[in-house]
Tab-separated table of C-alpha atoms and ligand atoms in Angstrom:
chain	number	residue	atom	x	y	z
G	162	MET	CA	-16.744	18.340	-3.889
G	163	ALA	CA	-17.481	20.969	-6.740
G	164	LYS	CA	-15.419	21.064	-9.785
G	165	THR	CA	-12.021	23.542	-8.841
G	166	SER	CA	-8.706	23.911	-10.802
G	167	ASP	CA	-6.991	24.482	-7.072
G	168	PRO	CA	-5.121	21.663	-5.839
G	169	ARG	CA	-5.488	22.631	-2.147
G	170	ILE	CA	-8.953	22.463	-2.314
G	171	ILE	CA	-8.985	18.742	-4.012
G	172	VAL	CA	-6.515	17.855	-1.405
G	173	PHE	CA	-8.943	18.935	1.366
G	174	SER	CA	-11.151	16.820	-0.262
G	175	ILE	CA	-9.625	13.748	-0.099
G	176	VAL	CA	-8.308	14.766	3.741
G	177	GLU	CA	-11.868	14.757	4.413
G	178	ALA	CA	-12.965	11.627	2.559
G	179	VAL	CA	-10.408	9.414	4.038
G	180	LEU	CA	-10.011	10.549	7.696
G	181	ASP	CA	-13.819	11.072	7.945
G	182	LYS	CA	-15.717	8.752	5.462
G	183	LYS	CA	-12.847	6.323	5.507
G	184	VAL	CA	-12.457	5.937	1.889
G	185	PRO	CA	-8.942	4.809	0.608
G	186	LEU	CA	-6.554	7.733	-0.304
G	187	ASP	CA	-6.658	5.753	-4.125
G	188	GLU	CA	-10.158	5.431	-4.722
G	189	ALA	CA	-10.388	9.238	-3.313
G	190	LEU	CA	-7.772	10.366	-5.541
G	191	GLU	CA	-9.340	8.524	-8.817
G	192	THR	CA	-12.828	10.339	-7.783
G	193	ALA	CA	-11.157	14.131	-7.416
G	194	PHE	CA	-9.558	13.772	-10.652
G	195	SER	CA	-12.609	12.480	-12.613
G	196	ARG	CA	-14.778	15.476	-11.111
G	197	ASN	CA	-11.937	17.667	-12.335
G	198	PRO	CA	-10.893	15.989	-15.729
G	199	ASP	CA	-9.163	19.617	-16.703
G	200	LEU	CA	-6.777	19.290	-13.966
G	201	GLU	CA	-3.246	20.075	-15.864
G	202	VAL	CA	-0.960	16.731	-14.687
G	203	ARG	CA	1.656	19.297	-12.839
G	204	ASP	CA	-1.643	19.672	-10.504
G	205	LYS	CA	-2.167	16.174	-10.596
G	206	ALA	CA	1.051	15.446	-9.397
G	207	LEU	CA	1.040	17.949	-6.666
G	208	VAL	CA	-2.564	16.894	-5.345
G	209	LYS	CA	-1.138	12.968	-5.136
G	210	HIS	CA	2.125	14.308	-3.706
G	211	LEU	CA	0.617	16.835	-1.063
G	212	SER	CA	-2.310	13.955	-0.038
G	213	THR	CA	0.190	10.864	0.360
G	214	THR	CA	3.097	13.653	2.158
G	215	LEU	CA	0.330	14.367	4.569
G	216	PHE	CA	-0.824	10.837	5.578
G	217	ARG	CA	2.780	9.442	5.588
G	218	HIS	CA	3.650	12.434	8.338
G	219	LEU	CA	0.018	12.424	9.851
G	220	GLY	CA	0.801	11.003	13.195
G	221	ALA	CA	3.461	13.650	13.756
G	222	ILE	CA	1.575	16.991	12.345
G	223	ASP	CA	-1.279	15.765	14.736
G	224	SER	CA	0.685	15.244	18.023
G	225	ALA	CA	2.391	18.712	17.047
G	226	MET	CA	-0.929	20.505	16.722
G	227	GLY	CA	-2.386	18.816	19.807
G	228	LYS	CA	0.121	20.355	22.079
G	229	MET	CA	-0.289	23.959	20.498
G	230	LEU	CA	-3.936	24.020	21.020
G	231	LYS	CA	-4.901	24.847	24.333
G	232	LYS	CA	-8.006	22.640	24.389
G	233	PRO	CA	-8.722	20.702	21.939
G	234	LEU	CA	-11.166	21.636	18.568
G	235	PRO	CA	-14.938	21.043	18.866
G	236	ALA	CA	-16.128	18.321	16.686
G	237	ARG	CA	-18.133	20.901	14.793
G	238	ALA	CA	-14.120	22.159	13.526
G	239	ALA	CA	-12.793	18.838	12.108
G	240	TRP	CA	-12.689	20.598	8.911
G	241	VAL	CA	-10.595	23.140	10.376
G	242	ARG	CA	-8.420	20.349	11.258
G	243	HIS	CA	-7.787	19.232	7.840
G	244	TRP	CA	-6.939	22.541	6.748
G	245	ILE	CA	-4.329	23.098	9.306
G	246	ARG	CA	-3.120	19.768	8.395
G	247	ILE	CA	-2.486	20.612	4.986
G	248	GLY	CA	-0.695	23.899	5.964
G	249	ALA	CA	1.557	22.128	8.279
G	250	THR	CA	2.415	19.342	5.744
G	251	GLN	CA	3.374	22.529	3.347
G	252	ILE	CA	5.490	24.172	5.747
G	253	LEU	CA	7.126	20.648	7.326
G	254	PHE	CA	7.378	18.722	4.214
G	255	LEU	CA	7.100	20.443	0.983
G	256	ASN	CA	9.038	23.349	-0.986
G	257	VAL	CA	6.395	25.843	-0.085
G	258	PRO	CA	7.110	29.111	1.538
G	259	ASP	CA	6.360	29.347	4.816
G	260	HIS	CA	4.393	32.624	4.540
G	261	ALA	CA	2.511	31.111	1.250
G	262	ALA	CA	1.447	28.261	3.341
G	263	VAL	CA	-0.151	30.000	5.875
G	264	ASN	CA	-1.631	32.599	3.683
G	265	THR	CA	-3.377	30.611	1.561
G	266	THR	CA	-4.665	27.697	4.305
G	267	VAL	CA	-5.999	31.086	6.570
G	268	ASN	CA	-7.680	32.214	3.239
G	269	GLU	CA	-9.430	29.031	2.164
G	270	ILE	CA	-10.982	28.984	6.105
G	271	SER	CA	-11.930	32.513	6.278
G	272	LYS	CA	-13.626	31.537	2.639
G	273	ALA	CA	-15.313	28.559	3.781
G	274	LYS	CA	-19.066	28.489	3.768
G	275	ARG	CA	-19.180	26.534	7.163
G	276	SER	CA	-19.813	27.230	10.546
G	277	GLY	CA	-17.468	28.882	12.887
G	278	ALA	CA	-15.046	30.025	9.829
G	279	ARG	CA	-14.215	33.351	11.245
G	280	VAL	CA	-13.455	32.283	14.872
G	281	PHE	CA	-11.240	29.437	13.008
G	282	LYS	CA	-9.475	31.687	11.066
G	283	ASN	CA	-7.797	33.440	13.509
G	284	LEU	CA	-7.155	30.145	15.558
G	285	ALA	CA	-5.486	28.548	12.418
G	286	ASN	CA	-3.327	31.487	11.396
G	287	ALA	CA	-1.778	31.105	15.113
G	288	ILE	CA	-1.051	27.726	15.043
G	289	LEU	CA	0.286	27.448	11.706
G	290	ARG	CA	2.831	30.788	12.595
G	291	ASN	CA	3.821	28.267	15.563
G	292	PHE	CA	4.703	25.427	13.281
G	293	VAL	CA	6.863	27.694	11.394
G	294	ARG	CA	8.212	28.250	14.462
G	295	SER	CA	8.373	25.105	15.705
G	296	GLN	CA	9.762	23.494	12.213
G	297	LYS	CA	13.393	22.706	13.322
G	298	ASP	CA	12.446	21.010	16.778
G	299	ILE	CA	9.637	19.012	14.797
G	300	LEU	CA	11.882	18.092	12.507
G	301	GLY	CA	14.853	17.331	14.300
G	302	ASP	CA	12.522	15.525	17.075
G	303	LEU	CA	11.075	13.237	14.144
G	304	GLU	CA	14.699	12.265	12.772
G	305	LYS	CA	15.441	10.800	16.140
G	306	ASN	CA	11.922	9.521	16.744
G	307	PRO	CA	10.282	8.207	13.521
G	308	GLU	CA	8.099	5.869	14.718
G	309	LYS	CA	6.084	9.507	15.783
G	310	ASN	CA	5.191	9.618	12.101
G	311	LEU	CA	2.520	6.901	12.720
G	312	PRO	CA	-0.882	7.256	14.297
G	313	PRO	CA	-0.503	6.228	18.188
G	314	TRP	CA	-2.635	3.063	18.158
G	315	LEU	CA	-0.416	1.728	15.545
G	316	ARG	CA	3.044	2.572	17.152
G	317	ILE	CA	1.273	0.894	20.290
G	318	HIS	CA	0.546	-2.026	18.746
G	319	TRP	CA	3.551	-2.552	16.388
G	320	GLU	CA	6.162	-2.218	19.390
G	321	LYS	CA	4.290	-4.575	21.018
G	322	SER	CA	4.243	-6.851	17.934
G	323	LEU	CA	7.228	-6.458	16.668
G	324	GLY	CA	9.416	-5.054	19.361
G	325	ALA	CA	11.402	-1.390	19.382
G	326	GLU	CA	14.281	-1.956	17.457
G	327	ASP	CA	12.186	-3.148	14.344
G	328	LEU	CA	9.620	-0.527	14.674
G	329	LYS	CA	12.164	2.226	14.601
G	330	LYS	CA	13.918	0.519	11.508
G	331	ILE	CA	10.302	0.030	9.757
G	332	ALA	CA	9.474	3.603	10.749
G	333	ILE	CA	12.503	5.165	8.903
G	334	VAL	CA	11.460	3.453	5.734
G	335	LEU	CA	8.099	4.641	6.182
G	336	SER	CA	8.719	8.321	6.492
G	337	THR	CA	10.475	8.027	3.186
G	338	GLN	CA	8.695	8.513	-0.397
G	339	PRO	CA	9.086	4.644	-1.574
G	340	PRO	CA	10.844	3.895	-5.251
G	341	LEU	CA	9.004	2.856	-8.069
G	342	ASP	CA	9.047	-0.852	-9.139
G	343	VAL	CA	8.699	-2.382	-12.342
G	344	VAL	CA	8.286	-6.381	-13.458
G	345	LEU	CA	9.072	-7.099	-16.739
G	346	LYS	CA	7.126	-9.118	-19.064
G	347	ASN	CA	9.999	-10.360	-20.257
G	348	PRO	CA	13.395	-10.250	-18.094
G	349	LYS	CA	15.475	-10.255	-21.083
G	350	ASP	CA	14.533	-6.980	-21.517
G	351	ALA	CA	16.034	-5.545	-18.568
G	352	ALA	CA	19.240	-4.193	-20.559
G	353	ALA	CA	17.228	-2.168	-23.175
G	354	LEU	CA	15.386	-0.613	-20.540
G	355	LEU	CA	17.668	0.338	-17.880
G	356	HIS	CA	18.905	3.051	-19.475
G	357	PRO	CA	15.377	4.828	-20.682
G	358	LEU	CA	13.827	4.109	-17.122
G	359	GLU	CA	17.031	5.134	-15.930
G	360	ALA	CA	16.980	2.141	-13.404
G	361	LYS	CA	18.476	-0.510	-11.268
G	362	GLU	CA	17.452	-4.146	-11.678
G	363	VAL	CA	16.916	-4.703	-8.122
G	364	PHE	CA	16.116	-8.145	-8.297
G	365	LYS	CA	15.938	-10.622	-11.673
G	366	GLY	CA	13.519	-8.784	-14.188
G	367	VAL	CA	12.420	-6.227	-11.399
G	368	LEU	CA	13.454	-2.612	-12.389
G	369	ARG	CA	13.429	0.334	-9.369
G	370	LEU	CA	13.220	3.635	-10.550
G	371	ARG	CA	12.737	7.097	-9.125
G	372	PRO	CA	9.306	8.123	-9.433
G	373	ARG	CA	8.957	11.124	-11.545
G	374	GLY	CA	5.412	11.869	-13.229
G	375	LEU	CA	2.616	9.880	-14.463
G	376	ILE	CA	3.652	6.030	-14.882
G	377	LYS	CA	1.514	5.832	-17.969
G	378	ALA	CA	4.205	8.040	-19.737
G	379	LEU	CA	7.668	6.189	-19.037
G	380	PRO	CA	9.457	4.165	-21.937
G	381	GLY	CA	7.611	0.971	-22.115
G	382	PHE	CA	4.547	1.332	-20.680
G	383	LYS	CA	2.200	2.080	-23.642
G	384	ASP	CA	3.939	-1.309	-25.357
G	385	GLY	CA	2.831	-3.502	-22.339
G	386	LYS	CA	6.632	-4.541	-21.607
G	387	TRP	CA	6.036	-3.942	-17.817
G	388	TRP	CA	3.555	-2.927	-14.816
G	389	ALA	CA	4.375	-1.085	-11.514
G	390	GLN	CA	4.579	-3.865	-8.941
G	391	ASP	CA	6.607	-3.645	-5.624
G	392	LEU	CA	9.533	-6.506	-5.512
G	393	ALA	CA	7.890	-7.913	-2.499
G	394	ALA	CA	4.863	-8.524	-4.041
G	395	SER	CA	6.184	-9.973	-7.229
G	396	LEU	CA	7.646	-12.633	-5.040
G	397	PRO	CA	4.988	-14.715	-3.843
G	398	ALA	CA	3.462	-15.909	-7.728
G	399	ARG	CA	7.640	-17.227	-7.925
G	400	LEU	CA	7.032	-19.802	-5.334
G	401	PHE	CA	5.693	-21.852	-7.909
G	402	GLY	CA	8.630	-22.369	-9.962
G	403	ASP	CA	8.402	-23.319	-13.460
G	404	VAL	CA	4.585	-22.448	-14.537
G	405	ASN	CA	5.047	-22.743	-18.116
G	406	GLY	CA	2.082	-24.316	-19.685
G	407	LYS	CA	0.645	-25.460	-16.089
G	408	ALA	CA	-3.013	-24.017	-14.610
G	409	VAL	CA	-2.955	-22.091	-12.019
G	410	LEU	CA	-5.672	-20.798	-10.077
G	411	ASP	CA	-5.339	-17.583	-8.688
G	412	LEU	CA	-7.805	-16.952	-5.552
G	413	CYS	CA	-8.400	-13.297	-5.027
G	414	ALA	CA	-6.681	-12.240	-8.167
G	415	ALA	CA	-7.425	-8.441	-8.751
G	416	PRO	CA	-6.642	-6.157	-9.967
G	417	GLY	CA	-4.107	-8.870	-11.508
G	418	GLY	CA	-0.587	-7.731	-10.336
G	419	LYS	CA	0.123	-11.739	-9.654
G	420	THR	CA	-2.256	-12.614	-12.629
G	421	LEU	CA	0.227	-10.763	-14.785
G	422	TYR	CA	3.352	-12.349	-13.279
G	423	LEU	CA	1.887	-16.059	-13.519
G	424	ALA	CA	0.732	-15.497	-17.139
G	425	SER	CA	3.819	-13.827	-18.414
G	426	ARG	CA	5.792	-17.167	-17.107
G	427	GLY	CA	3.269	-19.266	-19.334
G	428	ALA	CA	0.884	-20.373	-16.578
G	429	LYS	CA	-2.835	-21.136	-17.499
G	430	VAL	CA	-4.671	-18.739	-15.215
G	431	ILE	CA	-8.141	-19.113	-13.721
G	432	ALA	CA	-8.308	-15.500	-11.835
G	433	VAL	CA	-11.232	-15.293	-9.294
G	434	ASP	CA	-12.436	-12.372	-7.389
G	435	LYS	CA	-15.838	-11.256	-6.036
G	436	SER	CA	-15.182	-7.377	-7.016
G	437	ARG	CA	-16.203	-6.524	-10.562
G	438	PRO	CA	-14.376	-3.042	-11.048
G	439	ARG	CA	-11.304	-4.672	-9.462
G	440	LEU	CA	-11.742	-7.459	-12.344
G	441	GLU	CA	-12.368	-4.317	-14.603
G	442	ARG	CA	-8.813	-3.254	-13.893
G	443	LEU	CA	-7.272	-6.767	-14.353
G	444	LYS	CA	-8.861	-7.046	-17.846
G	445	GLU	CA	-7.420	-3.647	-18.955
G	446	ASN	CA	-3.500	-4.580	-17.273
G	447	LEU	CA	-3.938	-8.191	-19.367
G	448	ALA	CA	-4.967	-6.003	-22.142
G	449	ARG	CA	-2.196	-3.724	-22.060
G	450	VAL	CA	0.919	-6.141	-21.488
G	451	GLY	CA	-0.730	-8.748	-24.013
G	452	LEU	CA	-1.730	-11.591	-22.014
G	453	GLU	CA	-4.418	-13.894	-21.519
G	454	ALA	CA	-6.151	-15.349	-18.612
G	455	THR	CA	-9.514	-16.881	-18.070
G	456	ILE	CA	-11.518	-14.659	-15.741
G	457	VAL	CA	-14.108	-15.540	-12.729
G	458	CYS	CA	-16.439	-12.959	-10.874
G	459	SER	CA	-17.185	-15.289	-8.119
G	460	ASP	CA	-16.886	-15.248	-3.905
G	461	ILE	CA	-14.128	-17.934	-3.550
G	462	PHE	CA	-16.267	-19.606	-1.524
G	463	ASP	CA	-18.718	-20.050	-4.505
G	464	PHE	CA	-15.915	-21.509	-6.658
G	465	ALA	CA	-15.774	-24.999	-7.092
G	466	ALA	CA	-13.671	-26.946	-9.093
G	467	GLY	CA	-14.196	-30.464	-10.667
G	468	LYS	CA	-10.951	-32.663	-9.865
G	469	GLY	CA	-8.986	-30.032	-8.307
G	470	PHE	CA	-5.998	-27.881	-9.140
G	471	GLY	CA	-1.987	-28.811	-9.156
G	472	ALA	CA	-1.172	-24.835	-8.059
G	473	ILE	CA	-3.132	-22.634	-5.807
G	474	LEU	CA	-1.932	-19.050	-5.412
G	475	LEU	CA	-4.535	-17.641	-2.538
G	476	ASP	CA	-3.616	-13.634	-2.102
G	477	ALA	CA	-6.073	-13.213	0.737
G	478	PRO	CA	-7.759	-9.497	1.886
G	479	CYS	CA	-5.751	-8.242	4.571
G	480	SER	CA	-4.941	-5.244	6.816
G	481	ALA	CA	-2.284	-4.295	4.319
G	482	THR	CA	0.019	-2.761	6.956
G	483	GLY	CA	3.112	-4.119	4.690
G	484	THR	CA	2.406	-1.657	2.395
G	485	LEU	CA	2.243	1.421	4.108
G	486	ARG	CA	4.904	2.970	2.545
G	487	ARG	CA	2.790	3.013	-0.489
G	488	HIS	CA	-0.135	3.691	0.771
G	489	PRO	CA	0.403	5.696	4.543
G	490	ASP	CA	-3.776	6.228	4.343
G	491	VAL	CA	-3.991	2.382	5.778
G	492	ALA	CA	-3.159	3.443	8.746
G	493	TYR	CA	-5.973	5.704	9.506
G	494	LEU	CA	-8.899	3.422	7.447
G	495	ARG	CA	-8.138	0.574	10.442
G	496	LYS	CA	-8.018	-0.113	13.814
G	497	GLU	CA	-6.250	-2.968	15.785
G	498	ARG	CA	-9.583	-4.698	16.428
G	499	ASP	CA	-10.135	-4.872	12.653
G	500	ILE	CA	-6.772	-6.852	12.406
G	501	LEU	CA	-7.959	-9.555	14.408
G	502	ARG	CA	-11.325	-9.775	12.662
G	503	LEU	CA	-9.764	-10.632	9.489
G	504	ALA	CA	-7.721	-13.404	10.749
G	505	ALA	CA	-11.135	-15.551	11.192
G	506	LEU	CA	-11.548	-14.716	7.048
G	507	GLN	CA	-8.208	-15.783	6.160
G	508	GLY	CA	-8.177	-18.899	8.118
G	509	ARG	CA	-11.653	-20.023	6.312
G	510	MET	CA	-10.500	-19.012	2.994
G	511	LEU	CA	-7.262	-21.034	3.385
G	512	ASP	CA	-9.593	-24.186	4.713
G	513	HIS	CA	-11.671	-23.228	1.305
G	514	ALA	CA	-8.379	-23.181	-1.305
G	515	PHE	CA	-6.882	-26.023	0.297
G	516	SER	CA	-10.578	-28.224	-0.461
G	517	LEU	CA	-9.912	-26.924	-4.213
G	518	LEU	CA	-6.177	-28.342	-4.346
G	519	ARG	CA	-5.491	-31.741	-6.091
G	520	PRO	CA	-3.052	-34.544	-4.009
G	521	GLY	CA	0.162	-33.819	-4.754
G	522	GLY	CA	-0.530	-29.969	-5.353
G	523	VAL	CA	1.054	-26.590	-4.334
G	524	LEU	CA	-0.826	-24.142	-2.578
G	525	VAL	CA	0.580	-20.754	-1.929
G	526	TYR	CA	-0.973	-18.321	0.941
G	527	CYS	CA	0.163	-15.178	1.020
G	528	VAL	CA	-0.480	-11.276	2.816
G	529	CYS	CA	0.714	-7.734	2.374
G	530	SER	CA	0.708	-7.719	6.327
G	531	LEU	CA	3.644	-7.088	8.772
G	532	GLU	CA	1.024	-9.051	11.725
G	533	ALA	CA	1.578	-12.678	12.585
G	534	SER	CA	-2.288	-12.749	13.046
G	535	GLU	CA	-2.721	-12.905	9.339
G	536	SER	CA	0.435	-14.864	8.419
G	537	GLU	CA	2.280	-16.725	10.634
G	538	ASP	CA	-0.126	-17.935	13.258
G	539	ILE	CA	-2.740	-18.472	10.514
G	540	ILE	CA	-0.307	-21.318	9.087
G	541	GLU	CA	0.508	-22.656	12.201
G	542	ALA	CA	-2.994	-23.315	13.170
G	543	PHE	CA	-3.998	-24.922	9.669
G	544	LEU	CA	-0.672	-27.306	9.517
G	545	LYS	CA	-1.907	-28.089	12.842
G	546	ALA	CA	-5.426	-28.906	11.905
G	547	ASN	CA	-4.649	-30.732	8.572
G	548	SER	CA	-2.524	-33.935	8.297
G	549	SER	CA	-2.670	-33.692	4.487
G	550	ALA	CA	-1.304	-30.394	4.353
G	551	GLN	CA	2.936	-29.902	4.511
G	552	ARG	CA	4.962	-26.555	4.369
G	553	GLN	CA	7.545	-26.761	1.706
G	554	PRO	CA	10.345	-24.191	2.964
G	555	VAL	CA	11.493	-21.623	0.353
G	556	SER	CA	15.304	-21.474	-0.242
G	557	ALA	CA	17.377	-18.552	-0.771
G	558	ARG	CA	18.078	-19.958	-4.308
G	559	GLU	CA	14.629	-19.159	-5.448
G	560	LEU	CA	15.035	-15.296	-3.992
G	561	ASP	CA	18.369	-14.713	-5.756
G	562	GLY	CA	20.224	-15.514	-2.518
G	563	HIS	CA	18.647	-13.421	-0.043
G	564	LYS	CA	17.936	-15.596	2.772
G	565	GLU	CA	17.262	-12.678	4.856
G	566	TRP	CA	13.628	-12.771	3.388
G	567	ILE	CA	13.188	-16.479	4.965
G	568	THR	CA	11.657	-16.949	8.230
G	569	THR	CA	13.351	-20.111	10.330
G	570	ASP	CA	10.108	-22.186	9.139
G	571	GLY	CA	11.029	-21.516	5.618
G	572	ASP	CA	7.931	-18.905	4.722
G	573	LEU	CA	8.720	-15.657	2.723
G	574	ARG	CA	9.124	-12.436	5.054
G	575	THR	CA	10.146	-9.415	3.486
G	576	LEU	CA	9.800	-6.047	5.904
G	577	PRO	CA	10.107	-2.530	4.807
G	578	TYR	CA	13.513	-2.543	5.930
G	579	HIS	CA	15.058	-5.211	3.785
G	580	LEU	CA	17.158	-3.724	0.959
G	581	ALA	CA	16.982	-0.359	2.661
G	582	GLU	CA	19.603	1.046	1.478
G	583	ALA	CA	18.139	0.246	-1.932
G	584	GLY	CA	14.713	2.309	-1.129
G	585	GLY	CA	13.106	-1.033	1.348
G	586	MET	CA	10.230	-3.108	0.279
G	587	ASP	CA	6.821	-3.586	1.018
G	588	GLY	CA	6.034	-6.331	3.975
G	589	PHE	CA	4.815	-9.321	2.489
G	590	TYR	CA	4.281	-12.967	3.913
G	591	ALA	CA	4.082	-16.043	1.975
G	592	ALA	CA	3.896	-19.904	2.919
G	593	ARG	CA	4.017	-22.714	0.457
G	594	LEU	CA	2.238	-25.685	1.372
G	595	VAL	CA	2.026	-29.374	-0.449
G	596	LYS	CA	-1.357	-31.949	-0.072
G	597	SER	CA	-0.409	-35.257	0.234
G	598	GLY	CA	-2.020	-37.972	-1.030
G	599	ASP	CA	-2.012	-40.400	-4.319
G	600	VAL	CA	-2.029	-38.562	-6.964
B	234	LIG	C1	-4.640	-8.676	-1.936
B	234	LIG	S1	-6.368	-8.050	-2.838
B	234	LIG	C2	-5.499	-9.112	-4.168
B	234	LIG	C3	-4.246	-8.566	-5.139
B	234	LIG	C4	-4.084	-9.290	-5.983
B	234	LIG	N1	-3.951	-10.692	-5.936
B	234	LIG	C5	-2.797	-8.646	-6.851
B	234	LIG	O1	-2.076	-9.029	-6.965
B	234	LIG	O2	-3.204	-7.629	-7.356
B	234	LIG	C6	-7.520	-8.761	-2.368
B	234	LIG	C7	-8.536	-9.215	-3.157
B	234	LIG	O3	-9.824	-10.160	-2.633
B	234	LIG	C8	-10.671	-10.142	-2.930
B	234	LIG	N2	-11.647	-10.556	-2.157
B	234	LIG	C9	-11.944	-10.624	-0.953
B	234	LIG	N3	-12.911	-11.141	-0.264
B	234	LIG	C10	-13.343	-12.035	-1.344
B	234	LIG	C11	-13.912	-13.118	-1.872
B	234	LIG	N4	-14.781	-13.549	-0.439
B	234	LIG	N5	-14.179	-14.064	-3.018
B	234	LIG	C12	-13.225	-13.726	-3.706
B	234	LIG	N6	-12.466	-12.358	-3.621
B	234	LIG	C13	-12.601	-11.787	-2.464
B	234	LIG	C14	-11.163	-8.501	-3.077
B	234	LIG	O4	-12.160	-8.121	-4.254
B	234	LIG	C15	-9.478	-7.894	-3.189
B	234	LIG	O5	-9.273	-7.669	-4.440
């Protein structure tokens, strides 16, 4: 993408990268900003907001567009569809005057040096005007059926796996912008930071605030008093209890949210991940917060431990369907078959991680997924096949009394509509296992 200062052109390059090249939105944003270093902070925020909003509602935008088109656009016009999506997002969900959203979008299409630009300009104009006329109907329908914001494959998949009622409750939360959660390095700082951050303490040591501007500019960031992490993502590492002075092996650790939590509570963390760039971010995060950990760049299958560890956290790579609120692009990067494929890898990772545990040791397996195939099913199969492994149920006491976050088997299971009145939370799953045998 060429250097430009027009936020809409940058959003176009981002939509193209995510939908056509399957680049995660965060990565596409980072690339776009590094190519346009002179972009004003305000425009950066607009690019982020416009592109995230587009993916949050893309199911509904595409379905409305499909109904407006007499016949589907040809494959060579994929780029026109992206522009219509950008225009429709502004018309339906952003505070942009309708005529400005239509005119700027049509203008960009006619300026584009792409095949059929002239022909498609008129078509895009007609469709966007149709979006303006249908605005009330589309938004009214979405209020009743928020699941229409999701792509059809995911709607069908969740209706089957979670049921219609949970699908609706989850879809309501996913259609709104999530709050920002920050986890405090020292929970005692809560009182001093509540006011400057205009936050509420939603869990011990976790403050929740309305997202505004750049995270880096918020009070306490530069001094390393906190890091941004959804409340749900901070829970698995708490399942080790008091870790002060203990060695904890953190497998699949980068970019380090859980490493930071464990290190801040006094653990001697060995953080293993195979991604060098993600480990660089982990190092930066540790340095900013003033914490230390031993960092190992390795595939976990190549990592061996001498006598075995007493505490192991395995945060396995997963479909990330629990984080759709913060990463709505995930629904367009994956398909149902990808979710099923991941389960085999997660099972093998758990086998390997458990082999690194010493008798009497505790292993926490977690994923930011809503899929049973990546969570409950993995643990059930593992416990069946390993008589030396026992589940150690999680208690509500460990979770500030939130018994609704615990499954009947005693595992942690948060859903996006938990704490809905305070803005919801990510979907996470964690099971705690103990290895029997002579210690
Ligand atoms: C869910 S993310 C981890 C998030 C991290 N625990 C945190 O709290 O910030 C999964 C990580 O697994 C890593 N990963 C995937 N396969 C791996 C493997 N075979 N060995 C080591 N790391 C792996 C990825 O690089 C990615 O950083």
